[in-house]
XYZ file of N, CA, C and O in Angstrom:
600
model
N -13.673 32.317 25.201
C -13.229 30.966 25.477
C -13.075 30.138 24.192
O -12.118 29.388 24.095
N -13.967 30.249 23.219
C -13.779 29.468 21.987
C -12.468 29.778 21.275
O -11.898 28.910 20.632
N -11.973 31.008 21.402
C -10.690 31.349 20.792
C -9.546 30.584 21.421
O -8.630 30.128 20.723
N -9.595 30.417 22.744
C -8.566 29.633 23.429
C -8.609 28.175 22.991
O -7.576 27.533 22.816
N -9.810 27.647 22.840
C -9.955 26.246 22.430
C -9.415 26.059 21.014
O -8.688 25.102 20.743
N -9.740 26.965 20.114
C -9.236 26.870 18.744
C -7.713 26.967 18.712
O -7.041 26.192 18.019
N -7.167 27.904 19.487
C -5.715 28.056 19.549
C -5.071 26.806 20.144
O -4.040 26.330 19.670
N -5.682 26.245 21.169
C -5.181 25.005 21.778
C -5.196 23.842 20.819
O -4.268 23.032 20.788
N -6.245 23.737 20.020
C -6.311 22.663 19.014
C -5.165 22.781 18.016
O -4.544 21.786 17.653
N -4.912 23.998 17.570
C -3.836 24.200 16.587
C -2.493 23.843 17.201
O -1.683 23.134 16.584
N -2.241 24.320 18.422
C -0.974 24.000 19.081
C -0.825 22.502 19.314
O 0.253 21.943 19.137
N -1.905 21.843 19.711
C -1.872 20.407 19.940
C -1.631 19.656 18.628
O -0.870 18.694 18.592
N -2.246 20.112 17.558
C -2.112 19.441 16.265
C -0.698 19.537 15.703
O -0.267 18.657 14.951
N 0.040 20.574 16.087
C 1.420 20.738 15.607
C 2.259 19.509 15.959
O 3.117 19.091 15.174
N 2.003 18.916 17.118
C 2.731 17.716 17.530
C 2.618 16.602 16.492
O 3.612 15.997 16.102
N 1.406 16.346 16.017
C 1.193 15.264 15.054
C 1.665 15.653 13.659
O 2.203 14.812 12.928
N 1.480 16.900 13.282
C 1.950 17.345 11.965
C 3.469 17.236 11.888
O 4.017 16.709 10.914
N 4.154 17.697 12.916
C 5.610 17.618 12.948
C 6.091 16.163 12.976
O 7.007 15.784 12.248
N 5.465 15.352 13.815
C 5.863 13.951 13.921
C 5.675 13.220 12.588
O 6.544 12.458 12.159
N 4.567 13.456 11.928
C 4.330 12.836 10.627
C 5.314 13.312 9.577
O 5.813 12.523 8.768
N 5.621 14.608 9.591
C 6.574 15.151 8.614
C 7.961 14.566 8.814
O 8.646 14.229 7.834
N 8.391 14.416 10.066
C 9.718 13.844 10.295
C 9.769 12.383 9.856
O 10.808 11.924 9.385
N 8.672 11.671 10.012
C 8.625 10.284 9.526
C 8.745 10.241 8.003
O 9.450 9.403 7.440
N 8.060 11.140 7.324
C 8.089 11.149 5.865
C 9.405 11.677 5.308
O 9.796 11.305 4.200
N 10.083 12.533 6.053
C 11.364 13.060 5.587
C 12.515 12.087 5.827
O 13.597 12.266 5.259
N 12.297 11.086 6.655
C 13.315 10.065 6.931
C 12.642 8.695 6.901
O 12.593 7.978 7.899
N 12.125 8.331 5.742
C 11.331 7.106 5.622
C 12.152 5.868 5.973
O 11.679 4.992 6.705
N 13.372 5.782 5.490
C 14.170 4.587 5.765
C 14.513 4.459 7.245
O 14.434 3.378 7.817
N 14.866 5.560 7.882
C 15.158 5.523 9.323
C 13.915 5.141 10.116
O 13.989 4.362 11.077
N 12.763 5.666 9.712
C 11.507 5.313 10.374
C 11.189 3.850 10.159
O 10.792 3.145 11.093
N 11.377 3.370 8.937
C 11.116 1.958 8.640
C 12.048 1.055 9.444
O 11.615 0.004 9.949
N 13.300 1.443 9.586
C 14.244 0.655 10.389
C 13.829 0.630 11.857
O 13.935 -0.403 12.526
N 13.362 1.770 12.338
C 12.889 1.841 13.719
C 11.677 0.940 13.929
O 11.574 0.228 14.930
N 10.767 0.958 12.970
C 9.586 0.082 13.046
C 9.998 -1.381 12.979
O 9.480 -2.214 13.717
N 10.926 -1.705 12.099
C 11.358 -3.098 11.930
C 12.017 -3.637 13.194
O 11.918 -4.833 13.487
N 12.674 -2.771 13.949
C 13.331 -3.203 15.184
C 12.326 -3.527 16.283
O 12.627 -4.308 17.181
N 11.141 -2.947 16.224
C 10.166 -3.109 17.303
C 8.931 -3.926 16.921
O 8.280 -4.487 17.790
N 8.585 -3.950 15.640
C 7.325 -4.553 15.207
C 7.602 -5.752 14.310
O 8.449 -5.680 13.422
N 6.877 -6.819 14.538
C 6.922 -7.969 13.633
C 5.526 -8.182 13.053
O 4.522 -8.013 13.746
N 5.497 -8.530 11.807
C 4.228 -8.815 11.138
C 3.742 -10.179 11.611
O 4.486 -11.159 11.530
N 2.503 -10.275 12.092
C 1.991 -11.577 12.534
C 1.944 -12.580 11.381
O 1.766 -12.202 10.224
N 2.110 -13.835 11.710
C 2.140 -14.903 10.701
C 0.870 -14.907 9.849
O 0.921 -15.150 8.654
N -0.264 -14.621 10.462
C -1.531 -14.634 9.736
C -1.610 -13.506 8.701
O -2.290 -13.624 7.689
N -0.901 -12.404 8.951
C -0.926 -11.262 8.039
C 0.233 -11.270 7.053
O 0.266 -10.441 6.140
N 1.180 -12.189 7.203
C 2.370 -12.217 6.345
C 2.047 -12.348 4.853
O 2.664 -11.649 4.035
N 1.095 -13.214 4.441
C 0.795 -13.278 3.000
C 0.262 -11.953 2.449
O 0.602 -11.561 1.331
N -0.545 -11.261 3.244
C -1.082 -9.974 2.791
C 0.011 -8.912 2.738
O 0.024 -8.079 1.826
N 0.917 -8.963 3.694
C 2.043 -8.035 3.694
C 2.910 -8.263 2.461
O 3.371 -7.307 1.833
N 3.120 -9.527 2.117
C 3.916 -9.837 0.927
C 3.215 -9.326 -0.336
O 3.877 -8.812 -1.250
N 1.902 -9.466 -0.400
C 1.158 -8.949 -1.551
C 1.304 -7.430 -1.657
O 1.479 -6.896 -2.758
N 1.219 -6.739 -0.523
C 1.400 -5.286 -0.531
C 2.810 -4.897 -0.953
O 3.001 -3.922 -1.682
N 3.806 -5.656 -0.477
C 5.191 -5.392 -0.880
C 5.353 -5.548 -2.382
O 6.012 -4.730 -3.033
N 4.755 -6.584 -2.940
C 4.845 -6.815 -4.383
C 4.132 -5.713 -5.152
O 4.653 -5.205 -6.147
N 2.957 -5.347 -4.690
C 2.171 -4.322 -5.365
C 2.862 -2.962 -5.344
O 2.913 -2.266 -6.359
N 3.419 -2.594 -4.197
C 4.046 -1.275 -4.055
C 5.524 -1.264 -4.425
O 6.117 -0.198 -4.548
N 6.120 -2.438 -4.563
C 7.545 -2.571 -4.882
C 8.430 -1.911 -3.823
O 9.421 -1.259 -4.137
N 8.036 -2.059 -2.558
C 8.854 -1.580 -1.446
C 8.536 -2.422 -0.217
O 7.472 -3.028 -0.141
N 9.469 -2.487 0.715
C 9.252 -3.295 1.920
C 8.048 -2.816 2.727
O 7.707 -1.633 2.723
N 7.441 -3.741 3.447
C 6.232 -3.429 4.215
C 6.500 -2.368 5.276
O 5.637 -1.533 5.551
N 7.679 -2.374 5.875
C 7.965 -1.381 6.900
C 8.040 0.030 6.317
O 7.673 0.997 6.975
N 8.492 0.163 5.079
C 8.463 1.473 4.435
C 7.030 1.902 4.159
O 6.677 3.072 4.328
N 6.193 0.959 3.755
C 4.785 1.274 3.543
C 4.118 1.717 4.838
O 3.332 2.666 4.858
N 4.441 1.018 5.918
C 3.876 1.390 7.211
C 4.382 2.774 7.625
O 3.608 3.603 8.122
N 5.669 3.046 7.412
C 6.232 4.354 7.766
C 5.546 5.475 6.988
O 5.192 6.515 7.558
N 5.335 5.263 5.706
C 4.660 6.269 4.880
C 3.214 6.436 5.332
O 2.716 7.564 5.465
N 2.539 5.332 5.607
C 1.137 5.393 6.039
C 0.986 6.114 7.364
O 0.107 6.970 7.521
N 1.836 5.780 8.322
C 1.748 6.413 9.644
C 2.089 7.902 9.544
O 1.396 8.745 10.117
N 3.137 8.232 8.808
C 3.510 9.639 8.652
C 2.413 10.449 7.988
O 2.060 11.540 8.451
N 1.851 9.916 6.906
C 0.774 10.625 6.205
C -0.464 10.745 7.095
O -1.106 11.807 7.142
N -0.780 9.671 7.824
C -1.944 9.721 8.707
C -1.764 10.763 9.800
O -2.699 11.508 10.116
N -0.571 10.845 10.399
C -0.342 11.830 11.447
C -0.509 13.251 10.917
O -1.103 14.100 11.597
N -0.010 13.509 9.726
C -0.159 14.846 9.144
C -1.628 15.146 8.875
O -2.135 16.218 9.234
N -2.330 14.205 8.260
C -3.740 14.418 7.935
C -4.563 14.601 9.212
O -5.381 15.523 9.310
N -4.353 13.728 10.202
C -5.119 13.827 11.444
C -4.814 15.138 12.169
O -5.726 15.790 12.694
N -3.551 15.538 12.199
C -3.194 16.808 12.824
C -3.853 17.991 12.124
O -4.374 18.898 12.781
N -3.858 17.969 10.802
C -4.509 19.052 10.059
C -6.015 19.073 10.304
O -6.614 20.144 10.449
N -6.631 17.907 10.370
C -8.074 17.852 10.602
C -8.437 18.381 11.987
O -9.438 19.086 12.144
N -7.616 18.069 12.978
C -7.865 18.600 14.322
C -7.645 20.114 14.332
O -8.444 20.862 14.899
N -6.580 20.573 13.693
C -6.304 22.013 13.648
C -7.401 22.772 12.905
O -7.776 23.871 13.300
N -7.933 22.170 11.851
C -8.980 22.813 11.058
C -10.377 22.571 11.609
O -11.357 23.052 11.035
N -10.472 21.789 12.710
C -11.743 21.540 13.377
C -12.735 20.800 12.464
O -13.906 21.145 12.371
N -12.241 19.773 11.808
C -13.078 19.003 10.890
C -12.932 17.522 11.206
O -11.808 17.014 11.242
N -14.022 16.819 11.464
C -14.037 15.394 11.848
C -13.128 15.137 13.057
O -12.381 14.165 13.102
N -13.205 16.016 14.030
C -12.313 15.968 15.187
C -12.493 14.677 15.976
O -11.517 14.027 16.354
N -13.731 14.280 16.247
C -13.966 13.047 17.011
C -13.370 11.843 16.306
O -12.696 11.015 16.921
N -13.627 11.719 15.023
C -13.143 10.577 14.242
C -11.620 10.488 14.290
O -11.059 9.434 14.619
N -10.947 11.589 13.995
C -9.490 11.557 13.963
C -8.891 11.455 15.364
O -7.830 10.854 15.534
N -9.561 11.994 16.367
C -9.071 11.849 17.734
C -9.099 10.387 18.162
O -8.151 9.892 18.777
N -10.169 9.691 17.838
C -10.264 8.270 18.198
C -9.217 7.454 17.460
O -8.572 6.576 18.042
N -9.010 7.739 16.181
C -7.971 7.026 15.435
C -6.582 7.328 16.003
O -5.739 6.421 16.100
N -6.347 8.560 16.399
C -5.055 8.905 17.000
C -4.878 8.248 18.364
O -3.754 7.894 18.737
N -5.966 8.081 19.115
C -5.870 7.347 20.384
C -5.340 5.949 20.116
O -4.427 5.473 20.801
N -5.892 5.275 19.127
C -5.446 3.916 18.785
C -3.973 3.928 18.386
O -3.187 3.084 18.821
N -3.573 4.902 17.576
C -2.173 5.004 17.138
C -1.237 5.244 18.320
O -0.204 4.580 18.442
N -1.593 6.165 19.205
C -0.713 6.497 20.329
C -0.639 5.341 21.326
O 0.428 5.060 21.880
N -1.749 4.645 21.537
C -1.714 3.463 22.413
C -0.769 2.411 21.825
O 0.064 1.842 22.537
N -0.868 2.160 20.522
C 0.032 1.203 19.877
C 1.481 1.635 19.941
O 2.371 0.827 20.227
N 1.734 2.910 19.702
C 3.107 3.412 19.766
C 3.660 3.295 21.180
O 4.829 2.930 21.371
N 2.836 3.566 22.163
C 3.283 3.451 23.549
C 3.610 2.002 23.883
O 4.634 1.714 24.502
N 2.760 1.094 23.458
C 2.980 -0.322 23.755
C 4.249 -0.853 23.098
O 5.036 -1.561 23.728
N 4.480 -0.515 21.837
C 5.617 -1.072 21.109
C 6.924 -0.317 21.323
O 7.996 -0.916 21.314
N 6.867 0.998 21.490
C 8.090 1.791 21.507
C 8.488 2.305 22.888
O 9.615 2.740 23.074
N 7.572 2.322 23.838
C 7.883 2.839 25.170
C 7.561 1.789 26.227
O 6.883 2.065 27.215
N 8.080 0.598 26.021
C 7.793 -0.539 26.904
C 8.728 -0.533 28.117
O 9.592 -1.378 28.254
N 8.502 0.404 29.000
C 9.341 0.564 30.187
C 9.290 -0.661 31.093
O 10.211 -0.916 31.855
N 8.235 -1.434 31.032
C 8.078 -2.617 31.876
C 9.032 -3.740 31.479
O 9.237 -4.669 32.248
N 9.636 -3.650 30.295
C 10.602 -4.658 29.844
C 12.049 -4.233 30.065
O 12.962 -4.900 29.602
N 12.268 -3.125 30.757
C 13.620 -2.604 30.960
C 13.946 -2.601 32.451
O 13.056 -2.446 33.280
N 15.224 -2.729 32.783
C 15.596 -2.688 34.205
C 15.355 -1.296 34.795
O 15.353 -0.295 34.087
N 15.203 -1.267 36.101
C 14.761 -0.062 36.817
C 15.556 1.213 36.539
O 14.954 2.219 36.230
N 16.857 1.257 36.630
C 17.468 2.576 36.410
C 17.433 3.013 34.950
O 17.430 4.205 34.664
N 17.391 2.066 34.020
C 17.430 2.407 32.598
C 16.069 2.775 32.030
O 15.985 3.288 30.920
N 14.996 2.499 32.758
C 13.675 2.706 32.185
C 13.083 4.082 32.481
O 11.960 4.366 32.085
N 13.802 4.956 33.141
C 13.260 6.262 33.535
C 12.857 7.100 32.317
O 11.769 7.681 32.291
N 13.709 7.163 31.305
C 13.391 7.950 30.108
C 12.196 7.357 29.374
O 11.296 8.091 28.945
N 12.178 6.038 29.233
C 11.077 5.377 28.539
C 9.772 5.549 29.312
O 8.716 5.736 28.713
N 9.851 5.506 30.630
C 8.665 5.734 31.456
C 8.129 7.147 31.251
O 6.912 7.344 31.127
N 9.006 8.128 31.180
C 8.560 9.509 30.942
C 7.905 9.647 29.568
O 6.908 10.358 29.422
N 8.460 8.979 28.569
C 7.851 9.004 27.238
C 6.464 8.359 27.259
O 5.528 8.848 26.626
N 6.330 7.255 27.997
C 5.034 6.587 28.113
C 4.030 7.485 28.834
O 2.856 7.560 28.440
N 4.471 8.185 29.883
C 3.584 9.100 30.596
C 3.189 10.292 29.732
O 2.052 10.768 29.787
N 4.126 10.773 28.908
C 3.804 11.851 27.958
C 2.721 11.372 27.000
O 1.745 12.075 26.734
N 2.877 10.142 26.505
C 1.868 9.601 25.598
C 0.531 9.420 26.305
O -0.522 9.613 25.707
N 0.566 9.053 27.583
C -0.667 8.934 28.354
C -1.374 10.290 28.439
O -2.598 10.372 28.311
N -0.609 11.355 28.612
C -1.187 12.697 28.632
C -1.781 13.066 27.277
O -2.854 13.675 27.200
N -1.092 12.692 26.217
C -1.607 12.963 24.870
C -2.905 12.188 24.644
O -3.864 12.720 24.070
N -2.953 10.950 25.106
C -4.180 10.158 24.984
C -5.311 10.847 25.748
O -6.446 10.920 25.263
N -5.024 11.377 26.933
C -6.030 12.108 27.692
C -6.551 13.313 26.928
O -7.761 13.571 26.887
N -5.653 14.074 26.318
C -6.068 15.236 25.523
C -6.905 14.800 24.325
O -7.890 15.470 23.968
N -6.542 13.678 23.713
C -7.325 13.177 22.578
C -8.719 12.741 23.022
O -9.694 12.929 22.291
N -8.821 12.164 24.217
C -10.148 11.824 24.740
C -10.980 13.088 24.977
O -12.190 13.095 24.731
N -10.348 14.157 25.451
C -11.065 15.416 25.630
C -11.572 15.916 24.285
O -12.735 16.318 24.148
N -10.708 15.889 23.268
C -11.131 16.324 21.936
C -12.252 15.440 21.399
O -13.204 15.929 20.786
N -12.133 14.131 21.617
C -13.184 13.221 21.152
C -14.485 13.491 21.898
O -15.573 13.379 21.320
N -14.399 13.855 23.162
C -15.595 14.142 23.943
C -16.273 15.430 23.518
O -17.498 15.515 23.456
N -15.478 16.450 23.220
C -16.053 17.711 22.788
C -16.478 17.686 21.329
O -17.437 18.314 20.952
N -15.730 16.986 20.515
C -16.056 16.954 19.091
C -15.690 18.248 18.412
O -14.709 18.897 18.745
N -16.520 18.654 17.474
C -16.217 19.819 16.655
C -16.259 21.123 17.444
O -15.442 21.998 17.278
N -17.255 21.284 18.295
C -17.373 22.519 19.065
C -17.583 22.184 20.533
O -18.168 21.156 20.851
N -17.139 23.045 21.426
C -17.348 22.767 22.848
C -18.819 22.876 23.216
O -19.554 23.681 22.648
N -19.226 22.063 24.166
C -20.602 22.102 24.639
C -20.776 23.243 25.629
O -19.828 23.703 26.251
N -21.996 23.641 25.815
C -22.300 24.733 26.740
C -21.977 24.325 28.170
O -22.288 23.222 28.604
N -21.369 25.208 28.911
C -21.021 24.917 30.309
C -22.287 24.775 31.155
O -22.318 24.015 32.104
N -23.355 25.490 30.802
C -24.599 25.395 31.571
C -25.213 24.017 31.465
O -25.697 23.477 32.446
N -25.233 23.452 30.295
C -25.845 22.142 30.113
C -25.082 21.077 30.877
O -25.667 20.121 31.365
N -23.785 21.232 31.016
C -22.990 20.208 31.693
C -22.990 20.392 33.210
O -22.978 19.430 33.948
N -23.016 21.630 33.701
C -22.833 21.872 35.130
C -24.025 22.509 35.825
O -24.119 22.468 37.041
N -24.908 23.143 35.110
C -26.069 23.774 35.723
C -25.691 25.001 36.540
O -24.636 25.586 36.397
N -26.573 25.403 37.456
C -26.342 26.580 38.293
C -25.887 26.216 39.692
O -26.216 26.873 40.657
N -25.150 25.152 39.848
C -24.750 24.692 41.184
C -23.826 25.603 41.857
O -23.170 26.420 41.753
């Protein structure tokens, strides 16, 4: 059974590694996509401007690079079975945010929202899998301790 779990972790992590790589390989397209959906709050605007000045690139490009790099790192950590709980919880936060901003089916008319609804449900399933990983952590717990001899 541990072999299946390890194989499942690797297969699951491929999703985040691939997603992060595509973001990093098309930084401007990713930044444009983020800019269309996300606005920097007024309270954070001065800090965003400081980051833009420091990095000499727009904040949306910085966010695209950060998200892409984080997805690759988190996917690798899950695949390598290292700090699984920590990265699973961080990925839960990321996927919830992505679902809220990019798959807002509740803001679309009924016939047009079917694809967006499916994407949101897919993300809900991914969040469920991340909760399972966060619950198990680095290694699976013994089935006897959880269920007994019932």
